[in-house]
Amino acid sequence: MEIGRLGAWLVALRAMSISVTGQLAGGQDPVWAASCVKDLGTGYEQDTVETAIRLIDSLPETDQARTTRRVLAVTQGMAPSFSLRGGTREILRGILARGLGVR
């Protein structure tokens, strides 16, 4: 179920990205739409780490599982930096709020 949820989220993000590309190709200014995709994509990146940790924790204790847990622990520590590429989430959410007329 978890993998299906992530897969559905990824399909939606891809469709949204293609829409932004279409807007650019059509000469439109998709700043608001691109900000939505970026913010949701960042959330997806961070959630995949958390989901992987939940899934690996349900497996029996093996050398491979221990190694995977160590790798995921390092990745989990790095996850907050995912939001720093291309602007912080607060900046993106400010753009989104302006686009919605609430700021």
XYZ file of C-alpha atoms in Angstrom:
103
model
C 0.000 0.000 0.000
C 2.843 2.404 0.889
C 4.622 1.799 -2.412
C 1.350 2.242 -4.298
C 0.768 5.566 -2.529
C 4.253 6.783 -3.456
C 3.762 5.576 -7.028
C 0.473 7.466 -7.365
C 2.074 10.602 -5.913
C 4.937 10.301 -8.399
C 2.546 9.906 -11.350
C 0.677 13.043 -10.238
C 3.938 15.005 -9.866
C 5.031 13.943 -13.342
C 1.718 15.032 -14.855
C 1.999 18.369 -13.079
C 5.578 18.822 -14.318
C 4.510 18.090 -17.884
C 1.743 20.675 -17.495
C 4.282 23.292 -16.369
C 6.432 22.445 -19.387
C 3.400 22.879 -21.635
C 2.669 26.262 -20.092
C 6.251 27.365 -20.731
C 6.096 26.113 -24.314
C 2.836 28.035 -24.760
C 4.468 31.286 -23.679
C 2.699 31.427 -20.333
C 4.296 32.282 -16.998
C 3.813 29.175 -14.824
C 5.515 30.513 -11.683
C 2.620 29.541 -9.418
C 2.207 26.074 -10.945
C 5.962 25.442 -10.877
C 6.053 26.484 -7.222
C 3.309 23.965 -6.442
C 5.203 21.188 -8.196
C 8.447 22.099 -6.437
C 6.839 22.183 -2.996
C 4.967 18.912 -3.513
C 8.085 17.301 -5.012
C 10.136 18.273 -1.983
C 7.513 16.749 0.273
C 7.622 13.598 -1.856
C 11.409 13.349 -1.515
C 11.196 13.647 2.245
C 8.273 11.244 2.544
C 10.024 8.525 0.529
C 12.757 8.387 3.172
C 10.230 8.107 6.004
C 8.289 5.445 4.107
C 11.443 3.428 3.431
C 12.304 3.543 7.135
C 8.836 2.287 8.083
C 9.057 -0.521 5.527
C 12.574 -1.662 6.466
C 11.624 -1.669 10.152
C 8.986 -4.305 9.383
C 11.596 -6.733 7.959
C 13.412 -9.428 9.935
C 16.805 -8.501 11.367
C 19.500 -9.448 8.823
C 22.894 -8.019 7.849
C 21.319 -6.501 4.753
C 18.487 -4.936 6.766
C 20.984 -3.478 9.275
C 23.050 -1.967 6.452
C 19.919 -0.532 4.852
C 18.827 0.957 8.198
C 22.230 2.683 8.563
C 21.995 4.123 5.040
C 18.446 5.317 5.690
C 19.509 6.935 8.969
C 22.121 8.988 7.080
C 19.579 9.845 4.383
C 17.020 10.840 7.015
C 19.554 13.245 8.488
C 20.047 14.800 5.061
C 16.324 15.003 4.200
C 15.789 18.536 5.583
C 18.361 19.830 3.083
C 16.225 18.542 0.200
C 14.069 21.645 0.567
C 17.035 23.994 0.135
C 17.705 23.227 -3.520
C 16.228 25.981 -5.626
C 14.766 27.976 -2.702
C 13.351 27.219 0.694
C 9.849 25.877 1.144
C 8.862 29.079 2.963
C 9.679 31.140 -0.146
C 7.731 28.728 -2.339
C 4.773 28.813 -0.006
C 4.856 32.611 -0.067
C 4.604 32.474 -3.864
C 1.713 30.026 -3.563
C -0.080 32.232 -1.021
C 0.259 35.260 -3.309
C -1.078 33.187 -6.216
C -4.105 32.241 -4.130
C -4.611 35.862 -3.082
C -4.164 35.182 0.622
C -0.972 37.176 0.987
